[in-house]
Coordinates of N, CA and C in Angstrom, one line a residue:
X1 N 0.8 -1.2 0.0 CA 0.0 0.0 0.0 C 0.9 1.2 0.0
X2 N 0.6 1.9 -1.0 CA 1.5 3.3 -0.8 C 1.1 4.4 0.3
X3 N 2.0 5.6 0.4 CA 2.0 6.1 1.8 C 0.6 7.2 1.6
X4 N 0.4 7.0 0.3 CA -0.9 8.4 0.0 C -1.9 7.4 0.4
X5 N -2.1 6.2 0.0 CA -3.3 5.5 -0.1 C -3.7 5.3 1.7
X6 N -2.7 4.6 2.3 CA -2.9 4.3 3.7 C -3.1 6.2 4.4
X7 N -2.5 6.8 3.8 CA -3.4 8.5 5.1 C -4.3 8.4 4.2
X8 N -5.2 8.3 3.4 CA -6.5 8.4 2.3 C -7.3 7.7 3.5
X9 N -6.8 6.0 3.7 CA -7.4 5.4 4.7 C -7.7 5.7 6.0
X10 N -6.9 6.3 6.8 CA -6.6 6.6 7.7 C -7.7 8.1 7.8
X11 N -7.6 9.0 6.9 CA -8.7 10.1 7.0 C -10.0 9.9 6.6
X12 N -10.2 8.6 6.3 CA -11.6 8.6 5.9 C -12.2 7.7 7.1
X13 N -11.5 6.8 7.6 CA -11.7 6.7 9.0 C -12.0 7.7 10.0
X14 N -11.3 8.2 9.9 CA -11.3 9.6 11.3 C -12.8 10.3 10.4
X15 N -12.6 10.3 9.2 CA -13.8 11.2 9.1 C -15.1 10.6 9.3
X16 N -15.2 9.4 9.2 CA -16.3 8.5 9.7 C -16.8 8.5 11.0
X17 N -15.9 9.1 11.6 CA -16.1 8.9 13.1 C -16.5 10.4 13.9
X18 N -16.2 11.2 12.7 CA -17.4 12.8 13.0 C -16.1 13.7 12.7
X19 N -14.8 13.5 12.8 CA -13.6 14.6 12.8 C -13.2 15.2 11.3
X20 N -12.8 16.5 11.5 CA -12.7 17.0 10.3 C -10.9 16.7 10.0
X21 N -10.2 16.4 9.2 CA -9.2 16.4 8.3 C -8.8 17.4 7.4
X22 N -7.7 18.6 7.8 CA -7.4 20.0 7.3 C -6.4 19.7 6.1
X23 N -6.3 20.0 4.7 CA -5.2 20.1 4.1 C -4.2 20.2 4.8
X24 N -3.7 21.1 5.7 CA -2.6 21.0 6.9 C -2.7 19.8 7.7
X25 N -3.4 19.4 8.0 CA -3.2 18.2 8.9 C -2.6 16.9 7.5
X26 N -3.3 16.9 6.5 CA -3.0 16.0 5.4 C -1.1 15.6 5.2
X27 N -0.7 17.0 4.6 CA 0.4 17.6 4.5 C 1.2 17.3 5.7
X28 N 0.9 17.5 7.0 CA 1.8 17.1 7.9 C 1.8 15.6 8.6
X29 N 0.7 14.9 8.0 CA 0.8 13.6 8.3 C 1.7 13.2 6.5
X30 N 1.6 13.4 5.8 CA 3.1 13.2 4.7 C 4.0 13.2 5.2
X31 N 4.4 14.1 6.0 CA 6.1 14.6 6.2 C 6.4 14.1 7.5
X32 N 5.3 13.4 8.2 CA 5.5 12.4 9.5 C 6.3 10.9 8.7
X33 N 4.8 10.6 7.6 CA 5.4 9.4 7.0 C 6.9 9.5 6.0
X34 N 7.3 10.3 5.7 CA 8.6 10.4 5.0 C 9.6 10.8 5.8
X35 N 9.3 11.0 6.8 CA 10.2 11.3 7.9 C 11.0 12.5 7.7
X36 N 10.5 13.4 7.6 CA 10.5 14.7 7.5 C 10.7 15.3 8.4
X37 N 9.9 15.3 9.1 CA 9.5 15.6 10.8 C 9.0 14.4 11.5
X38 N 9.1 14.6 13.1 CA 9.2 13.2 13.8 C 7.4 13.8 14.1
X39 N 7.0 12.9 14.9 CA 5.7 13.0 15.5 C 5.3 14.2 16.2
X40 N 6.6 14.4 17.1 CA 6.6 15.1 18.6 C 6.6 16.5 17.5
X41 N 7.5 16.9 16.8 CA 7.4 17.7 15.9 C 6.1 18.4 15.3
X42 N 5.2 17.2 15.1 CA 4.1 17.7 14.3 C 3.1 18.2 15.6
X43 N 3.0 17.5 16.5 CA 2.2 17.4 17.7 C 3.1 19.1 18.5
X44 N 3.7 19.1 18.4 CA 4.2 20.8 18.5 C 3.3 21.7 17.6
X45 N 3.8 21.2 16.5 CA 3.1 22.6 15.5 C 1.5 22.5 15.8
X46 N 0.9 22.0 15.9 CA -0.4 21.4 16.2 C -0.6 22.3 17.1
X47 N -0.3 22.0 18.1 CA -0.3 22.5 19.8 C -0.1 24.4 19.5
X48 N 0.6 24.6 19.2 CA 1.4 26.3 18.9 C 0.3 26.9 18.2
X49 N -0.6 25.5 17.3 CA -1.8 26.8 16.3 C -2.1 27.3 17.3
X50 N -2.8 26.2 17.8 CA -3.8 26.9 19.1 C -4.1 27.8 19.9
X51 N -2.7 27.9 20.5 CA -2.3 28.7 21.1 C -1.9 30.3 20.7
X52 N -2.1 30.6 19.5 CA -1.8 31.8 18.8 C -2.9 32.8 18.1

């Protein structure tokens, strides 16, 4: 399974379950899977929207 197809999977799950799925959130679960940035990394940027 390629890395687009399994987060395709993975967001239409989550969207099943009532949660919305942002082009940004898409894009940074990419660069989780290519290892671009680590988790803790993205779960930072995440956290910092919030807060701003």
């Amino acid at each position: 399974m390629s890395d687009e197809r399994a987060i395709e999977n993975a967001i239409v799950s989550t969207q099943m379950e009532g949660f919305e799925v942002t082009e940004s959130d898409r894009k940074l679960l990419m660069k989780i899977i290519k290892k671009e940035i680590t988790l803790d990394e993205a779960l930072k940027k995440i956290n910092s929207s919030y807060r701003n």
